[in-house]
Amino acid sequence: MTTITAPRPHQPPAIVFVHGMRTSSRIWERQVAHVRALGHDAVAVDLPAHGTRHGERFSLARSFEVLDDAVASFGPDRPVVLVGLSLGGYTCLAWAARRPANLAGVVVAGCTSDPKGKPVALFRDVARLVVAGGGTLARAARWSARTSVAAWGTFARGAGSVPGGADTASVLPGGTVTATTAHRPGWGIVTDALSQLAGRSWLPHVRALDVPLWLVNGARDRMRLDEQRYLAAAADAALVVVPGAGHDVNSEAPDAFNRVLGRALADFGRGRGATLGA
């Protein structure tokens, strides 16, 4: 007697959300709820040195292990979509460039400017002084740090947002900025992250992608500098600019971001070779 095995039902891709620098998985609460309501499984991870992993040091290699584990948690054959903001976006692009077989698509925000040049180097070097210094040196470094953070923050976000959570408050879902008792990574994460990111171009990672890529930026985010280059480098990409939002686009304009995310997930379900509808 021949046994006929019924085909496995189609499962929508699972979603892995990756946060920005000096914040945590908490920033994705509205997005996790939204995609679950659409029928997707989802998890928001904490990168090394953040949230539940605050005891670790940040590195891209360790971040890749975190993503490996998150993706594997959905099963070996489950298609997966990555969604990343800022540092999380750069991490997602680098991880996706390894072309994992079950990756269905990538959505990144606030990471379409190559992290290089004097502003990034200054931010990184001042952070090193804060971590290592003592006495007069430490006081001078802390003063320089405050000045540099203000200048870099203004550059990154335009106005009114917190770049990747790198401020003295936390951005909660809905764009509300409040004080929090949750662990907030210190300056060590800045030195570790920028030492690995600074001076490198992420365009080769974009060119290596063999899945659709959606770039989402807030209109006021000054880290959009290279968005057209990123768009042109990708084989299959769309760019969406959210009016009125800054660097933390998912927290500042959660409803708009969720609509874009829904469109991206629908796009990732299309047949390969179809034309992207931005």
CSV table of C-alpha atoms in Angstrom, one decimal:
chain,number,residue,atom,x,y,z
A,1,MET,CA,0.0,0.0,0.0
A,2,THR,CA,1.3,3.4,-1.0
A,3,THR,CA,1.3,6.1,1.7
A,4,ILE,CA,0.6,9.6,0.4
A,5,THR,CA,2.1,12.4,2.5
A,6,ALA,CA,0.0,15.5,2.5
A,7,PRO,CA,2.0,18.7,1.6
A,8,ARG,CA,3.0,20.8,4.5
A,9,PRO,CA,0.8,23.9,4.8
A,10,HIS,CA,2.4,27.2,3.8
A,11,GLN,CA,3.7,29.2,6.7
A,12,PRO,CA,4.2,32.9,6.6
A,13,PRO,CA,7.8,34.0,7.3
A,14,ALA,CA,8.8,34.5,10.9
A,15,ILE,CA,10.2,37.9,11.9
A,16,VAL,CA,13.3,38.7,13.8
A,17,PHE,CA,13.6,42.3,15.1
A,18,VAL,CA,17.0,43.8,16.0
A,19,HIS,CA,17.3,47.1,17.9
A,20,GLY,CA,19.7,50.0,17.7
A,21,MET,CA,22.6,51.1,19.9
A,22,ARG,CA,22.1,51.6,23.7
A,23,THR,CA,18.5,50.5,23.7
A,24,SER,CA,16.9,47.0,23.7
A,25,SER,CA,14.3,44.7,22.2
A,26,ARG,CA,11.6,46.7,24.0
A,27,ILE,CA,11.5,49.3,21.2
A,28,TRP,CA,9.8,46.7,19.0
A,29,GLU,CA,6.7,46.0,21.1
A,30,ARG,CA,4.2,47.6,18.7
A,31,GLN,CA,5.8,46.0,15.7
A,32,VAL,CA,5.8,42.5,17.2
A,33,ALA,CA,2.2,42.8,18.1
A,34,HIS,CA,1.4,44.1,14.6
A,35,VAL,CA,3.0,41.3,12.7
A,36,ARG,CA,1.6,38.6,15.0
A,37,ALA,CA,-1.8,40.0,14.3
A,38,LEU,CA,-1.0,39.5,10.6
A,39,GLY,CA,-0.3,35.8,11.3
A,40,HIS,CA,3.5,35.9,11.6
A,41,ASP,CA,5.6,34.4,14.4
A,42,ALA,CA,8.0,37.0,15.7
A,43,VAL,CA,10.8,37.6,18.2
A,44,ALA,CA,12.7,40.8,19.2
A,45,VAL,CA,16.3,40.0,20.3
A,46,ASP,CA,18.7,41.8,22.5
A,47,LEU,CA,22.1,42.3,21.0
A,48,PRO,CA,25.3,41.7,23.1
A,49,ALA,CA,25.8,44.4,25.7
A,50,HIS,CA,22.1,45.3,25.6
A,51,GLY,CA,19.0,44.3,27.5
A,52,THR,CA,19.2,40.8,28.8
A,53,ARG,CA,22.7,40.4,27.4
A,54,HIS,CA,24.1,43.5,29.1
A,55,GLY,CA,26.8,41.4,30.7
A,56,GLU,CA,28.4,40.6,27.3
A,57,ARG,CA,30.6,42.8,25.1
A,58,PHE,CA,29.3,43.8,21.7
A,59,SER,CA,30.8,42.3,18.6
A,60,LEU,CA,29.4,41.5,15.2
A,61,ALA,CA,30.5,37.9,15.5
A,62,ARG,CA,28.5,37.5,18.7
A,63,SER,CA,25.6,39.4,17.2
A,64,PHE,CA,25.6,36.9,14.3
A,65,GLU,CA,25.3,34.1,16.9
A,66,VAL,CA,22.3,35.8,18.4
A,67,LEU,CA,20.6,36.0,15.0
A,68,ASP,CA,21.6,32.4,14.2
A,69,ASP,CA,19.8,31.3,17.4
A,70,ALA,CA,16.8,33.4,16.8
A,71,VAL,CA,16.3,32.2,13.3
A,72,ALA,CA,16.9,28.5,14.3
A,73,SER,CA,14.2,28.8,17.0
A,74,PHE,CA,11.5,28.8,14.3
A,75,GLY,CA,12.7,25.5,12.8
A,76,PRO,CA,15.1,24.6,10.0
A,77,ASP,CA,12.7,25.1,7.1
A,78,ARG,CA,10.9,28.2,8.2
A,79,PRO,CA,11.4,31.3,6.0
A,80,VAL,CA,12.6,34.3,8.1
A,81,VAL,CA,12.5,38.1,7.6
A,82,LEU,CA,15.0,40.4,9.4
A,83,VAL,CA,13.9,43.9,10.6
A,84,GLY,CA,16.7,46.1,12.0
A,85,LEU,CA,17.1,49.7,13.2
A,86,SER,CA,20.4,51.6,13.2
A,87,LEU,CA,23.1,49.4,14.7
A,88,GLY,CA,20.6,46.5,14.3
A,89,GLY,CA,20.1,47.4,10.7
A,90,TYR,CA,23.9,47.3,10.0
A,91,THR,CA,24.0,44.0,11.8
A,92,CYS,CA,21.1,42.6,9.8
A,93,LEU,CA,22.7,43.6,6.5
A,94,ALA,CA,26.0,42.0,7.3
A,95,TRP,CA,24.3,38.8,8.6
A,96,ALA,CA,22.0,38.6,5.5
A,97,ALA,CA,25.0,39.0,3.1
A,98,ARG,CA,26.0,35.5,4.1
A,99,ARG,CA,23.0,34.4,2.1
A,100,PRO,CA,21.3,32.0,4.6
A,101,ALA,CA,19.0,29.7,2.7
A,102,ASN,CA,15.8,30.4,4.6
A,103,LEU,CA,16.0,34.2,4.5
A,104,ALA,CA,12.9,35.7,2.8
A,105,GLY,CA,13.7,39.4,3.0
A,106,VAL,CA,15.2,42.3,5.0
A,107,VAL,CA,13.8,45.6,6.3
A,108,VAL,CA,16.2,48.1,7.7
A,109,ALA,CA,15.8,51.6,9.0
A,110,GLY,CA,18.2,54.4,10.0
A,111,CYS,CA,21.3,52.7,8.5
A,112,THR,CA,21.7,54.0,4.9
A,113,SER,CA,24.8,56.1,5.7
A,114,ASP,CA,28.2,54.4,5.8
A,115,PRO,CA,29.5,54.8,9.4
A,116,LYS,CA,32.7,56.6,8.6
A,117,GLY,CA,34.4,60.0,8.7
A,118,LYS,CA,35.3,62.5,11.4
A,119,PRO,CA,32.0,62.5,13.3
A,120,VAL,CA,32.0,58.8,13.9
A,121,ALA,CA,35.7,58.7,14.8
A,122,LEU,CA,35.3,61.6,17.3
A,123,PHE,CA,32.3,59.9,18.9
A,124,ARG,CA,34.2,56.6,19.2
A,125,ASP,CA,37.5,58.2,20.5
A,126,VAL,CA,35.7,60.3,23.1
A,127,ALA,CA,33.8,57.3,24.3
A,128,ARG,CA,37.2,55.5,24.8
A,129,LEU,CA,38.4,58.3,27.0
A,130,VAL,CA,35.3,58.1,29.1
A,131,VAL,CA,35.7,54.4,29.6
A,132,ALA,CA,39.5,54.5,30.3
A,133,GLY,CA,40.1,57.9,31.9
A,134,GLY,CA,40.3,59.0,35.5
A,135,GLY,CA,40.7,62.3,37.3
A,136,THR,CA,41.1,65.4,35.2
A,137,LEU,CA,41.2,63.3,32.0
A,138,ALA,CA,37.9,61.7,32.8
A,139,ARG,CA,36.3,65.0,33.6
A,140,ALA,CA,37.5,66.5,30.4
A,141,ALA,CA,36.4,63.4,28.5
A,142,ARG,CA,33.0,63.6,30.0
A,143,TRP,CA,32.6,67.2,29.0
A,144,SER,CA,33.8,66.4,25.5
A,145,ALA,CA,31.4,63.4,25.5
A,146,ARG,CA,28.4,65.5,26.3
A,147,THR,CA,29.4,68.0,23.5
A,148,SER,CA,30.1,65.2,21.0
A,149,VAL,CA,26.8,63.4,21.9
A,150,ALA,CA,24.9,66.6,21.3
A,151,ALA,CA,26.6,67.3,18.0
A,152,TRP,CA,26.4,63.7,16.8
A,153,GLY,CA,22.8,63.3,18.0
A,154,THR,CA,21.8,66.4,16.2
A,155,PHE,CA,23.5,65.2,13.0
A,156,ALA,CA,21.9,61.7,13.2
A,157,ARG,CA,18.4,62.6,14.1
A,158,GLY,CA,17.8,66.1,12.8
A,159,ALA,CA,15.6,67.0,15.8
A,160,GLY,CA,13.3,65.5,18.3
A,161,SER,CA,14.3,61.8,18.3
A,162,VAL,CA,16.8,59.7,20.1
A,163,PRO,CA,19.4,58.1,17.8
A,164,GLY,CA,19.2,54.3,18.4
A,165,GLY,CA,18.4,54.9,22.0
A,166,ALA,CA,21.7,56.7,22.7
A,167,ASP,CA,20.5,59.2,25.2
A,168,THR,CA,19.7,59.4,28.9
A,169,ALA,CA,16.1,58.2,28.4
A,170,SER,CA,14.5,55.3,26.7
A,171,VAL,CA,12.2,55.4,23.7
A,172,LEU,CA,9.1,53.4,24.5
A,173,PRO,CA,6.6,52.1,21.9
A,174,GLY,CA,4.5,55.0,20.6
A,175,GLY,CA,7.4,57.4,20.5
A,176,THR,CA,7.1,58.4,24.2
A,177,VAL,CA,10.5,59.3,25.8
A,178,THR,CA,10.6,58.5,29.6
A,179,ALA,CA,13.1,57.7,32.2
A,180,THR,CA,13.5,54.0,32.9
A,181,THR,CA,15.1,51.8,35.6
A,182,ALA,CA,15.9,49.2,32.9
A,183,HIS,CA,19.6,48.6,32.2
A,184,ARG,CA,21.0,51.1,29.7
A,185,PRO,CA,24.4,50.2,28.2
A,186,GLY,CA,27.2,52.6,28.9
A,187,TRP,CA,30.0,54.1,26.8
A,188,GLY,CA,31.7,50.8,26.4
A,189,ILE,CA,29.2,49.7,23.9
A,190,VAL,CA,29.8,52.8,21.8
A,191,THR,CA,33.6,52.1,21.6
A,192,ASP,CA,33.0,48.4,20.8
A,193,ALA,CA,30.4,49.0,18.2
A,194,LEU,CA,31.9,52.0,16.4
A,195,SER,CA,35.4,50.3,16.4
A,196,GLN,CA,33.8,47.5,14.3
A,197,LEU,CA,31.6,49.7,12.2
A,198,ALA,CA,33.6,52.9,11.6
A,199,GLY,CA,35.4,53.2,8.4
A,200,ARG,CA,33.7,50.3,6.7
A,201,SER,CA,31.3,50.5,3.8
A,202,TRP,CA,28.1,48.4,4.0
A,203,LEU,CA,27.4,48.6,0.3
A,204,PRO,CA,29.2,45.3,-0.4
A,205,HIS,CA,26.8,43.7,2.0
A,206,VAL,CA,23.8,45.3,0.2
A,207,ARG,CA,25.2,44.1,-3.2
A,208,ALA,CA,25.6,40.5,-1.8
A,209,LEU,CA,21.9,40.2,-0.9
A,210,ASP,CA,19.8,37.7,-2.9
A,211,VAL,CA,16.5,38.6,-1.3
A,212,PRO,CA,14.3,41.7,-1.5
A,213,LEU,CA,15.5,44.6,0.7
A,214,TRP,CA,13.3,47.4,2.0
A,215,LEU,CA,14.9,50.6,3.2
A,216,VAL,CA,12.8,52.7,5.6
A,217,ASN,CA,14.0,56.1,6.8
A,218,GLY,CA,12.5,59.0,8.7
A,219,ALA,CA,12.4,62.2,6.6
A,220,ARG,CA,14.3,64.0,9.4
A,221,ASP,CA,17.0,61.4,9.8
A,222,ARG,CA,20.4,62.8,8.7
A,223,MET,CA,21.7,59.3,8.5
A,224,ARG,CA,19.9,59.0,5.1
A,225,LEU,CA,22.9,60.5,3.4
A,226,ASP,CA,23.7,57.4,1.2
A,227,GLU,CA,20.1,56.0,0.8
A,228,GLN,CA,20.2,56.4,-3.0
A,229,ARG,CA,23.5,54.6,-3.2
A,230,TYR,CA,22.1,51.8,-1.0
A,231,LEU,CA,19.0,51.6,-3.2
A,232,ALA,CA,21.0,51.4,-6.4
A,233,ALA,CA,23.4,48.8,-5.0
A,234,ALA,CA,20.6,46.3,-4.2
A,235,ALA,CA,19.4,43.9,-6.8
A,236,ASP,CA,15.9,44.0,-5.5
A,237,ALA,CA,15.0,47.0,-3.3
A,238,ALA,CA,12.4,49.6,-2.3
A,239,LEU,CA,12.9,52.9,-0.4
A,240,VAL,CA,10.3,54.4,1.8
A,241,VAL,CA,10.8,57.8,3.5
A,242,VAL,CA,8.3,58.4,6.4
A,243,PRO,CA,7.3,62.1,6.6
A,244,GLY,CA,7.9,63.9,9.9
A,245,ALA,CA,9.9,61.1,11.5
A,246,GLY,CA,13.5,61.1,12.6
A,247,HIS,CA,16.1,58.4,13.2
A,248,ASP,CA,13.9,56.2,15.5
A,249,VAL,CA,11.2,55.9,12.8
A,250,ASN,CA,9.5,52.8,14.3
A,251,SER,CA,9.0,54.6,17.7
A,252,GLU,CA,8.2,58.1,16.4
A,253,ALA,CA,5.8,56.9,13.6
A,254,PRO,CA,4.7,53.4,14.7
A,255,ASP,CA,1.5,53.3,12.7
A,256,ALA,CA,3.2,54.4,9.5
A,257,PHE,CA,6.1,52.1,10.1
A,258,ASN,CA,3.7,49.2,10.6
A,259,ARG,CA,1.9,49.9,7.4
A,260,VAL,CA,5.3,49.9,5.5
A,261,LEU,CA,6.2,46.7,7.3
A,262,GLY,CA,3.0,45.0,6.2
A,263,ARG,CA,3.6,46.0,2.6
A,264,ALA,CA,7.2,44.7,2.8
A,265,LEU,CA,6.0,41.3,4.2
A,266,ALA,CA,3.4,41.1,1.4
A,267,ASP,CA,6.1,41.9,-1.1
A,268,PHE,CA,8.4,39.2,0.2
A,269,GLY,CA,5.7,36.6,-0.5
A,270,ARG,CA,5.7,37.4,-4.2
A,271,GLY,CA,7.5,35.2,-6.8
A,272,ARG,CA,11.2,36.0,-7.4
A,273,GLY,CA,11.8,38.1,-10.5
A,274,ALA,CA,8.5,40.1,-10.1
A,275,THR,CA,8.7,43.9,-10.2
A,276,LEU,CA,8.9,45.6,-6.8
A,277,GLY,CA,6.0,47.9,-6.0
A,278,ALA,CA,7.4,50.7,-3.7
